[in-house]
Amino acid sequence: MNDSMQQRPTGEITQTPRKGSGPRSPLYYSVGAVLLLIIGFGLGVIWTGVRYPVMKVDNFQYLNAAYMRIMNDYLEGAESEALINGAAQGMVASLGDPYSQYMVGERGEEYTQSYEGEIYGIGVTLRQEEGQYIINEVTKDAPAERGGLLPGDILKKVDGTSLEEVSYHDLIGMVRGKEGEPVSLVLQRPGDSAPLEVTLKREAIAVHTVTYELLDGGVGHVTISRFGYETDEEFKTAIEELEKEGPLQGLLLDLRSNPGGLLESTVEIASMLIPKGEKILDVVSKEEKQTVSYRSYQKEEWGIPIVVLVNGKSASASEVMASALKESAGATVVGEQTFGKGVVQMFKQFPDGSVLSLTEAQWKTPGGTWINKQGVTPDYEVSLPDYAYLRPLAIGSEMKLGSYGEDVKTLQEMLKALGYGPVGEEGIFGGETESALRKYQQDNGLEATGQFNDRTGYSLIDSLRDKLNAEDPQLLEGVKQLKGKK
């Protein structure tokens, strides 16, 4: 051993024999080997403790004992991987933080994929209706459209598996997959007696988070549904396309029901709209050990007035954007008090696809306000009509003459909002409710049974959405404020 002294059994203290000296005794070798093993073991223990600090926690022995007891003695048997994943999930759940979570395998993959600009599938959206899965929309130029699939086709089997007992979540997982992999479908087209069988190859399907339209008076209405990896590029494209349609006189940035997303794309968009050097937000780490300030690095001056639309479901990154535009760019905020999520999560994905998303910091507005559980207060508070908050009726709900309860009450509220009534006693499906529902079904091309089913439910939601789009008071106030800024 380097620069060390060893004591021989005779009591003589010597240095390690030099090259060319006499043969070493077997006992010398054995004592040296034992010391090497002892030192190696000690270093191994230290290294293990450094790499796996959980092993130094007193109660870790209980966790290990529980694991061993389950693996050895549990009657039904157990899988070690499932136990470890369960322990990780329980550990994160014990924090009591609604935003920290451990997502195993496929759930982790779905989490990271939700922020990406594409998914791998065939390009359809599905709805569940009367116990069946029906194609709602077909994406242009996607495998489904090229394969001849049409809205209204009923999906019966995927890769030979009947869908009668398959949940919607599981079905999505069956249709999606790896790029280039084939998926076989059996469909029933209304009016055709024979089923349709097709095999498609999964491709990358773009997931758009930005939509836009040019309103009267040169107002660009841009809606961001969430902040993903490609959202900033989509936003730039939206502005470019709107400017091609005509001179842009105002920007109506719609962040209503935007749950947040990635900070990077949020800062990118903010830097387009906020003057260079102005603060966007501060991110403050645990115990305020570090504060990172994000400032605009605007390259081209933005001279168009901005109004931001928000509601109670605007959260996290959308609150970052709203507060930054309000405090650093003089934008006007219209709508309702936002959700109030002032914390930041970092996520790490492991080799098996599992993801740990953990709250690691808080963020503050340019003025230093922490909006957690408070939200961003709009400059002009405008509420939506009551019918906008009606909950969709659950898939599989059936209501007819004689039914009663909260679902009947919700159905009656929907009918009244759309101008169909009277509906009779609240919460009781009587003759007047039946007549109002039958009239609605007749007017909207549905089978006029006077009974509620999934198809009628989807139609009611579509009708209410169209009505809200036509008379949206928050949007109208936003346009009014933009016109006042000219």
PDB file of C-alpha atoms in Angstrom, residues 160-414:
ATOM      1  CA  GLY A 160     -58.024  -7.809 -32.473  1.00  0.00           C
ATOM      2  CA  THR A 161     -59.173  -6.640 -29.030  1.00  0.00           C
ATOM      3  CA  SER A 162     -62.879  -5.884 -28.623  1.00  0.00           C
ATOM      4  CA  LEU A 163     -63.533  -2.489 -27.029  1.00  0.00           C
ATOM      5  CA  GLU A 164     -66.683  -3.400 -25.116  1.00  0.00           C
ATOM      6  CA  GLU A 165     -64.948  -3.414 -21.713  1.00  0.00           C
ATOM      7  CA  VAL A 166     -62.048  -1.053 -22.529  1.00  0.00           C
ATOM      8  CA  SER A 167     -61.841   2.334 -20.769  1.00  0.00           C
ATOM      9  CA  TYR A 168     -61.315   5.540 -22.744  1.00  0.00           C
ATOM     10  CA  HIS A 169     -57.858   6.025 -21.204  1.00  0.00           C
ATOM     11  CA  ASP A 170     -56.788   2.484 -22.115  1.00  0.00           C
ATOM     12  CA  LEU A 171     -58.136   2.901 -25.644  1.00  0.00           C
ATOM     13  CA  ILE A 172     -55.996   5.994 -26.215  1.00  0.00           C
ATOM     14  CA  GLY A 173     -52.967   3.970 -25.160  1.00  0.00           C
ATOM     15  CA  MET A 174     -53.918   1.194 -27.603  1.00  0.00           C
ATOM     16  CA  VAL A 175     -54.261   3.564 -30.566  1.00  0.00           C
ATOM     17  CA  ARG A 176     -51.072   5.489 -29.834  1.00  0.00           C
ATOM     18  CA  GLY A 177     -47.656   3.859 -29.979  1.00  0.00           C
ATOM     19  CA  LYS A 178     -44.239   4.061 -31.555  1.00  0.00           C
ATOM     20  CA  GLU A 179     -43.673   5.806 -34.862  1.00  0.00           C
ATOM     21  CA  GLY A 180     -43.876   3.419 -37.810  1.00  0.00           C
ATOM     22  CA  GLU A 181     -45.608   0.605 -35.899  1.00  0.00           C
ATOM     23  CA  PRO A 182     -48.810  -0.759 -37.503  1.00  0.00           C
ATOM     24  CA  VAL A 183     -52.194  -0.788 -35.777  1.00  0.00           C
ATOM     25  CA  SER A 184     -55.174  -2.812 -37.063  1.00  0.00           C
ATOM     26  CA  LEU A 185     -58.690  -1.418 -36.681  1.00  0.00           C
ATOM     27  CA  VAL A 186     -62.169  -2.828 -37.190  1.00  0.00           C
ATOM     28  CA  LEU A 187     -64.833  -0.151 -37.691  1.00  0.00           C
ATOM     29  CA  GLN A 188     -68.537  -0.034 -38.391  1.00  0.00           C
ATOM     30  CA  ARG A 189     -69.705   2.706 -40.732  1.00  0.00           C
ATOM     31  CA  PRO A 190     -73.322   3.808 -40.238  1.00  0.00           C
ATOM     32  CA  GLY A 191     -75.405   2.521 -43.149  1.00  0.00           C
ATOM     33  CA  ASP A 192     -72.934  -0.238 -44.105  1.00  0.00           C
ATOM     34  CA  SER A 193     -73.715  -3.845 -43.229  1.00  0.00           C
ATOM     35  CA  ALA A 194     -70.137  -5.158 -43.399  1.00  0.00           C
ATOM     36  CA  PRO A 195     -67.420  -3.959 -40.987  1.00  0.00           C
ATOM     37  CA  LEU A 196     -64.442  -2.018 -42.310  1.00  0.00           C
ATOM     38  CA  GLU A 197     -60.975  -3.433 -41.577  1.00  0.00           C
ATOM     39  CA  VAL A 198     -57.882  -1.256 -42.016  1.00  0.00           C
ATOM     40  CA  THR A 199     -54.243  -1.352 -40.952  1.00  0.00           C
ATOM     41  CA  LEU A 200     -52.480   1.976 -40.486  1.00  0.00           C
ATOM     42  CA  LYS A 201     -48.948   2.945 -39.539  1.00  0.00           C
ATOM     43  CA  ARG A 202     -48.545   5.354 -36.665  1.00  0.00           C
ATOM     44  CA  GLU A 203     -46.954   8.688 -37.483  1.00  0.00           C
ATOM     45  CA  ALA A 204     -45.995  11.875 -35.665  1.00  0.00           C
ATOM     46  CA  ILE A 205     -49.172  13.945 -35.263  1.00  0.00           C
ATOM     47  CA  ALA A 206     -48.703  17.637 -34.512  1.00  0.00           C
ATOM     48  CA  VAL A 207     -50.316  18.850 -31.293  1.00  0.00           C
ATOM     49  CA  HIS A 208     -51.155  22.537 -31.620  1.00  0.00           C
ATOM     50  CA  THR A 209     -51.336  24.758 -28.541  1.00  0.00           C
ATOM     51  CA  VAL A 210     -52.032  28.056 -30.367  1.00  0.00           C
ATOM     52  CA  THR A 211     -55.065  29.054 -32.414  1.00  0.00           C
ATOM     53  CA  TYR A 212     -55.791  32.471 -33.896  1.00  0.00           C
ATOM     54  CA  GLU A 213     -58.307  34.571 -35.808  1.00  0.00           C
ATOM     55  CA  LEU A 214     -58.530  38.160 -37.018  1.00  0.00           C
ATOM     56  CA  LEU A 215     -61.505  39.990 -35.543  1.00  0.00           C
ATOM     57  CA  ASP A 216     -63.099  43.189 -36.823  1.00  0.00           C
ATOM     58  CA  GLY A 217     -60.979  46.303 -36.446  1.00  0.00           C
ATOM     59  CA  GLY A 218     -57.677  44.491 -36.926  1.00  0.00           C
ATOM     60  CA  VAL A 219     -57.786  42.721 -33.534  1.00  0.00           C
ATOM     61  CA  GLY A 220     -55.750  39.544 -33.483  1.00  0.00           C
ATOM     62  CA  HIS A 221     -57.379  36.994 -31.153  1.00  0.00           C
ATOM     63  CA  VAL A 222     -54.683  34.479 -30.175  1.00  0.00           C
ATOM     64  CA  THR A 223     -55.544  31.617 -27.827  1.00  0.00           C
ATOM     65  CA  ILE A 224     -52.823  29.620 -26.029  1.00  0.00           C
ATOM     66  CA  SER A 225     -54.219  26.404 -24.544  1.00  0.00           C
ATOM     67  CA  ARG A 226     -50.982  25.526 -22.680  1.00  0.00           C
ATOM     68  CA  PHE A 227     -47.248  26.225 -22.876  1.00  0.00           C
ATOM     69  CA  GLY A 228     -45.403  23.326 -24.515  1.00  0.00           C
ATOM     70  CA  TYR A 229     -42.075  22.892 -26.266  1.00  0.00           C
ATOM     71  CA  GLU A 230     -43.302  24.369 -29.560  1.00  0.00           C
ATOM     72  CA  THR A 231     -45.741  27.005 -28.240  1.00  0.00           C
ATOM     73  CA  ASP A 232     -43.386  29.952 -28.762  1.00  0.00           C
ATOM     74  CA  GLU A 233     -42.810  28.970 -32.410  1.00  0.00           C
ATOM     75  CA  GLU A 234     -46.558  28.533 -32.934  1.00  0.00           C
ATOM     76  CA  PHE A 235     -47.143  31.973 -31.413  1.00  0.00           C
ATOM     77  CA  LYS A 236     -44.611  33.587 -33.748  1.00  0.00           C
ATOM     78  CA  THR A 237     -46.306  31.912 -36.717  1.00  0.00           C
ATOM     79  CA  ALA A 238     -49.736  33.090 -35.538  1.00  0.00           C
ATOM     80  CA  ILE A 239     -48.571  36.720 -35.348  1.00  0.00           C
ATOM     81  CA  GLU A 240     -46.938  36.502 -38.785  1.00  0.00           C
ATOM     82  CA  GLU A 241     -50.100  35.063 -40.347  1.00  0.00           C
ATOM     83  CA  LEU A 242     -52.339  37.649 -38.695  1.00  0.00           C
ATOM     84  CA  GLU A 243     -50.141  40.475 -39.971  1.00  0.00           C
ATOM     85  CA  LYS A 244     -50.456  39.078 -43.490  1.00  0.00           C
ATOM     86  CA  GLU A 245     -54.260  39.314 -43.268  1.00  0.00           C
ATOM     87  CA  GLY A 246     -54.147  43.004 -42.509  1.00  0.00           C
ATOM     88  CA  PRO A 247     -52.528  45.601 -40.291  1.00  0.00           C
ATOM     89  CA  LEU A 248     -52.673  44.334 -36.698  1.00  0.00           C
ATOM     90  CA  GLN A 249     -54.223  47.021 -34.496  1.00  0.00           C
ATOM     91  CA  GLY A 250     -54.400  45.097 -31.226  1.00  0.00           C
ATOM     92  CA  LEU A 251     -53.581  41.740 -29.636  1.00  0.00           C
ATOM     93  CA  LEU A 252     -56.208  39.909 -27.590  1.00  0.00           C
ATOM     94  CA  LEU A 253     -54.195  37.189 -25.835  1.00  0.00           C
ATOM     95  CA  ASP A 254     -56.606  34.533 -24.580  1.00  0.00           C
ATOM     96  CA  LEU A 255     -55.211  32.535 -21.644  1.00  0.00           C
ATOM     97  CA  ARG A 256     -58.542  31.379 -20.242  1.00  0.00           C
ATOM     98  CA  SER A 257     -58.420  27.832 -18.820  1.00  0.00           C
ATOM     99  CA  ASN A 258     -54.707  27.614 -19.693  1.00  0.00           C
ATOM    100  CA  PRO A 259     -53.243  25.373 -16.921  1.00  0.00           C
ATOM    101  CA  GLY A 260     -49.631  26.487 -17.509  1.00  0.00           C
ATOM    102  CA  GLY A 261     -46.711  24.441 -18.811  1.00  0.00           C
ATOM    103  CA  LEU A 262     -43.072  25.107 -19.586  1.00  0.00           C
ATOM    104  CA  LEU A 263     -41.344  28.247 -18.358  1.00  0.00           C
ATOM    105  CA  GLU A 264     -38.952  28.370 -21.345  1.00  0.00           C
ATOM    106  CA  SER A 265     -41.653  28.911 -23.957  1.00  0.00           C
ATOM    107  CA  THR A 266     -43.446  31.353 -21.633  1.00  0.00           C
ATOM    108  CA  VAL A 267     -40.310  33.510 -21.379  1.00  0.00           C
ATOM    109  CA  GLU A 268     -39.785  33.307 -25.169  1.00  0.00           C
ATOM    110  CA  ILE A 269     -43.258  34.702 -25.850  1.00  0.00           C
ATOM    111  CA  ALA A 270     -43.002  37.304 -23.097  1.00  0.00           C
ATOM    112  CA  SER A 271     -39.733  38.516 -24.631  1.00  0.00           C
ATOM    113  CA  MET A 272     -41.561  39.238 -27.876  1.00  0.00           C
ATOM    114  CA  LEU A 273     -44.150  41.417 -26.134  1.00  0.00           C
ATOM    115  CA  ILE A 274     -42.309  43.050 -23.212  1.00  0.00           C
ATOM    116  CA  PRO A 275     -39.722  45.851 -23.709  1.00  0.00           C
ATOM    117  CA  LYS A 276     -36.103  44.715 -23.583  1.00  0.00           C
ATOM    118  CA  GLY A 277     -34.607  44.625 -20.095  1.00  0.00           C
ATOM    119  CA  GLU A 278     -37.937  44.649 -18.277  1.00  0.00           C
ATOM    120  CA  LYS A 279     -38.459  41.878 -15.744  1.00  0.00           C
ATOM    121  CA  ILE A 280     -40.700  38.904 -16.523  1.00  0.00           C
ATOM    122  CA  LEU A 281     -40.468  37.052 -13.184  1.00  0.00           C
ATOM    123  CA  ASP A 282     -38.194  35.953 -10.350  1.00  0.00           C
ATOM    124  CA  VAL A 283     -37.757  32.271  -9.481  1.00  0.00           C
ATOM    125  CA  VAL A 284     -36.793  31.811  -5.811  1.00  0.00           C
ATOM    126  CA  SER A 285     -35.322  28.488  -4.663  1.00  0.00           C
ATOM    127  CA  LYS A 286     -35.697  26.677  -1.323  1.00  0.00           C
ATOM    128  CA  GLU A 287     -34.917  28.846   1.728  1.00  0.00           C
ATOM    129  CA  GLU A 288     -34.214  31.710  -0.726  1.00  0.00           C
ATOM    130  CA  LYS A 289     -30.730  30.361  -1.375  1.00  0.00           C
ATOM    131  CA  GLN A 290     -30.920  31.541  -4.964  1.00  0.00           C
ATOM    132  CA  THR A 291     -33.060  33.936  -6.979  1.00  0.00           C
ATOM    133  CA  VAL A 292     -33.027  33.797 -10.773  1.00  0.00           C
ATOM    134  CA  SER A 293     -34.434  36.847 -12.540  1.00  0.00           C
ATOM    135  CA  TYR A 294     -35.818  36.484 -16.054  1.00  0.00           C
ATOM    136  CA  ARG A 295     -35.782  39.646 -18.148  1.00  0.00           C
ATOM    137  CA  SER A 296     -37.016  40.339 -21.637  1.00  0.00           C
ATOM    138  CA  TYR A 297     -34.450  40.113 -24.419  1.00  0.00           C
ATOM    139  CA  GLN A 298     -36.814  41.628 -26.996  1.00  0.00           C
ATOM    140  CA  LYS A 299     -35.222  41.912 -30.449  1.00  0.00           C
ATOM    141  CA  GLU A 300     -37.930  43.873 -32.260  1.00  0.00           C
ATOM    142  CA  GLU A 301     -40.025  46.537 -30.583  1.00  0.00           C
ATOM    143  CA  TRP A 302     -43.670  45.616 -30.040  1.00  0.00           C
ATOM    144  CA  GLY A 303     -45.906  48.667 -30.424  1.00  0.00           C
ATOM    145  CA  ILE A 304     -49.361  47.080 -30.535  1.00  0.00           C
ATOM    146  CA  PRO A 305     -51.706  47.369 -27.500  1.00  0.00           C
ATOM    147  CA  ILE A 306     -52.353  44.141 -25.598  1.00  0.00           C
ATOM    148  CA  VAL A 307     -55.330  42.851 -23.607  1.00  0.00           C
ATOM    149  CA  VAL A 308     -55.085  39.523 -21.751  1.00  0.00           C
ATOM    150  CA  LEU A 309     -58.148  37.341 -21.068  1.00  0.00           C
ATOM    151  CA  VAL A 310     -58.046  35.132 -17.939  1.00  0.00           C
ATOM    152  CA  ASN A 311     -60.404  33.118 -15.762  1.00  0.00           C
ATOM    153  CA  GLY A 312     -60.338  30.993 -12.622  1.00  0.00           C
ATOM    154  CA  LYS A 313     -58.662  28.130 -14.482  1.00  0.00           C
ATOM    155  CA  SER A 314     -55.766  30.226 -15.776  1.00  0.00           C
ATOM    156  CA  ALA A 315     -52.838  28.942 -13.727  1.00  0.00           C
ATOM    157  CA  SER A 316     -49.071  28.768 -13.353  1.00  0.00           C
ATOM    158  CA  ALA A 317     -47.291  29.822 -16.571  1.00  0.00           C
ATOM    159  CA  SER A 318     -50.410  31.606 -17.823  1.00  0.00           C
ATOM    160  CA  GLU A 319     -50.357  33.650 -14.589  1.00  0.00           C
ATOM    161  CA  VAL A 320     -46.663  34.387 -15.184  1.00  0.00           C
ATOM    162  CA  MET A 321     -47.572  35.733 -18.614  1.00  0.00           C
ATOM    163  CA  ALA A 322     -50.581  37.751 -17.439  1.00  0.00           C
ATOM    164  CA  SER A 323     -48.769  39.391 -14.519  1.00  0.00           C
ATOM    165  CA  ALA A 324     -45.636  40.118 -16.567  1.00  0.00           C
ATOM    166  CA  LEU A 325     -47.609  41.757 -19.374  1.00  0.00           C
ATOM    167  CA  LYS A 326     -49.639  43.724 -16.845  1.00  0.00           C
ATOM    168  CA  GLU A 327     -46.700  44.988 -14.765  1.00  0.00           C
ATOM    169  CA  SER A 328     -43.916  45.281 -17.376  1.00  0.00           C
ATOM    170  CA  ALA A 329     -45.736  46.017 -20.641  1.00  0.00           C
ATOM    171  CA  GLY A 330     -48.803  48.012 -19.561  1.00  0.00           C
ATOM    172  CA  ALA A 331     -51.243  45.373 -20.797  1.00  0.00           C
ATOM    173  CA  THR A 332     -54.845  45.309 -19.557  1.00  0.00           C
ATOM    174  CA  VAL A 333     -56.138  42.099 -17.939  1.00  0.00           C
ATOM    175  CA  VAL A 334     -59.827  41.234 -18.373  1.00  0.00           C
ATOM    176  CA  GLY A 335     -61.865  38.399 -16.893  1.00  0.00           C
ATOM    177  CA  GLU A 336     -61.825  36.665 -13.511  1.00  0.00           C
ATOM    178  CA  GLN A 337     -59.342  36.192 -10.662  1.00  0.00           C
ATOM    179  CA  THR A 338     -56.852  33.550 -11.771  1.00  0.00           C
ATOM    180  CA  PHE A 339     -56.189  30.230 -10.025  1.00  0.00           C
ATOM    181  CA  GLY A 340     -53.179  31.215  -7.900  1.00  0.00           C
ATOM    182  CA  LYS A 341     -50.331  28.759  -8.536  1.00  0.00           C
ATOM    183  CA  GLY A 342     -47.102  30.492  -7.590  1.00  0.00           C
ATOM    184  CA  VAL A 343     -44.783  27.495  -7.353  1.00  0.00           C
ATOM    185  CA  VAL A 344     -42.430  25.881  -9.873  1.00  0.00           C
ATOM    186  CA  GLN A 345     -41.946  22.174 -10.534  1.00  0.00           C
ATOM    187  CA  MET A 346     -38.866  20.542 -12.032  1.00  0.00           C
ATOM    188  CA  PHE A 347     -39.253  17.096 -13.544  1.00  0.00           C
ATOM    189  CA  LYS A 348     -36.775  14.317 -14.109  1.00  0.00           C
ATOM    190  CA  GLN A 349     -37.443  11.301 -16.317  1.00  0.00           C
ATOM    191  CA  PHE A 350     -35.840   7.966 -15.478  1.00  0.00           C
ATOM    192  CA  PRO A 351     -34.702   5.298 -17.980  1.00  0.00           C
ATOM    193  CA  ASP A 352     -37.934   3.282 -17.587  1.00  0.00           C
ATOM    194  CA  GLY A 353     -40.014   6.331 -18.531  1.00  0.00           C
ATOM    195  CA  SER A 354     -41.121   7.137 -14.974  1.00  0.00           C
ATOM    196  CA  VAL A 355     -41.132  10.817 -14.032  1.00  0.00           C
ATOM    197  CA  LEU A 356     -40.605  12.641 -10.741  1.00  0.00           C
ATOM    198  CA  SER A 357     -42.180  16.103 -10.850  1.00  0.00           C
ATOM    199  CA  LEU A 358     -41.231  18.023  -7.701  1.00  0.00           C
ATOM    200  CA  THR A 359     -42.001  21.510  -6.405  1.00  0.00           C
ATOM    201  CA  GLU A 360     -38.585  23.123  -6.018  1.00  0.00           C
ATOM    202  CA  ALA A 361     -39.155  26.885  -6.142  1.00  0.00           C
ATOM    203  CA  GLN A 362     -41.662  29.724  -6.009  1.00  0.00           C
ATOM    204  CA  TRP A 363     -42.039  32.520  -8.517  1.00  0.00           C
ATOM    205  CA  LYS A 364     -42.826  36.195  -8.052  1.00  0.00           C
ATOM    206  CA  THR A 365     -44.208  38.814 -10.391  1.00  0.00           C
ATOM    207  CA  PRO A 366     -41.999  41.678 -11.671  1.00  0.00           C
ATOM    208  CA  GLY A 367     -43.229  43.768  -8.742  1.00  0.00           C
ATOM    209  CA  GLY A 368     -42.263  41.090  -6.217  1.00  0.00           C
ATOM    210  CA  THR A 369     -45.739  39.690  -5.504  1.00  0.00           C
ATOM    211  CA  TRP A 370     -46.162  35.993  -4.707  1.00  0.00           C
ATOM    212  CA  ILE A 371     -49.570  35.115  -6.148  1.00  0.00           C
ATOM    213  CA  ASN A 372     -49.787  31.598  -4.685  1.00  0.00           C
ATOM    214  CA  LYS A 373     -53.373  30.841  -3.577  1.00  0.00           C
ATOM    215  CA  GLN A 374     -54.216  34.462  -4.427  1.00  0.00           C
ATOM    216  CA  GLY A 375     -54.112  34.698  -8.208  1.00  0.00           C
ATOM    217  CA  VAL A 376     -53.789  37.648 -10.556  1.00  0.00           C
ATOM    218  CA  THR A 377     -56.504  40.285 -10.208  1.00  0.00           C
ATOM    219  CA  PRO A 378     -57.894  41.525 -13.539  1.00  0.00           C
ATOM    220  CA  ASP A 379     -58.139  45.220 -14.281  1.00  0.00           C
ATOM    221  CA  TYR A 380     -61.713  44.659 -15.447  1.00  0.00           C
ATOM    222  CA  GLU A 381     -63.625  41.856 -13.744  1.00  0.00           C
ATOM    223  CA  VAL A 382     -66.087  40.253 -16.137  1.00  0.00           C
ATOM    224  CA  SER A 383     -67.893  36.975 -15.430  1.00  0.00           C
ATOM    225  CA  LEU A 384     -69.288  34.538 -17.945  1.00  0.00           C
ATOM    226  CA  PRO A 385     -73.027  33.711 -17.958  1.00  0.00           C
ATOM    227  CA  ASP A 386     -74.149  30.973 -15.567  1.00  0.00           C
ATOM    228  CA  TYR A 387     -74.632  28.405 -18.333  1.00  0.00           C
ATOM    229  CA  ALA A 388     -70.890  28.539 -19.089  1.00  0.00           C
ATOM    230  CA  TYR A 389     -70.232  26.796 -15.758  1.00  0.00           C
ATOM    231  CA  LEU A 390     -72.684  23.932 -16.218  1.00  0.00           C
ATOM    232  CA  ARG A 391     -70.920  20.583 -15.958  1.00  0.00           C
ATOM    233  CA  PRO A 392     -71.158  18.145 -18.882  1.00  0.00           C
ATOM    234  CA  LEU A 393     -73.458  15.233 -18.097  1.00  0.00           C
ATOM    235  CA  ALA A 394     -71.613  11.969 -17.570  1.00  0.00           C
ATOM    236  CA  ILE A 395     -71.184   9.489 -20.400  1.00  0.00           C
ATOM    237  CA  GLY A 396     -73.788   6.759 -20.062  1.00  0.00           C
ATOM    238  CA  SER A 397     -76.356   8.958 -18.305  1.00  0.00           C
ATOM    239  CA  GLU A 398     -79.930   8.126 -19.239  1.00  0.00           C
ATOM    240  CA  MET A 399     -82.872  10.310 -18.256  1.00  0.00           C
ATOM    241  CA  LYS A 400     -86.519   9.991 -19.125  1.00  0.00           C
ATOM    242  CA  LEU A 401     -90.011  10.634 -17.785  1.00  0.00           C
ATOM    243  CA  GLY A 402     -89.916   9.952 -14.050  1.00  0.00           C
ATOM    244  CA  SER A 403     -86.168  10.538 -13.540  1.00  0.00           C
ATOM    245  CA  TYR A 404     -85.061  12.998 -10.862  1.00  0.00           C
ATOM    246  CA  GLY A 405     -81.917  14.438  -9.239  1.00  0.00           C
ATOM    247  CA  GLU A 406     -78.970  16.743  -9.970  1.00  0.00           C
ATOM    248  CA  ASP A 407     -78.465  15.441 -13.523  1.00  0.00           C
ATOM    249  CA  VAL A 408     -82.062  16.312 -14.375  1.00  0.00           C
ATOM    250  CA  LYS A 409     -81.558  19.786 -12.890  1.00  0.00           C
ATOM    251  CA  THR A 410     -78.435  20.301 -15.035  1.00  0.00           C
ATOM    252  CA  LEU A 411     -80.288  19.135 -18.148  1.00  0.00           C
ATOM    253  CA  GLN A 412     -83.099  21.588 -17.418  1.00  0.00           C
ATOM    254  CA  GLU A 413     -80.596  24.452 -16.998  1.00  0.00           C
ATOM    255  CA  MET A 414     -79.050  23.601 -20.381  1.00  0.00           C
TER     256      MET A 414
END
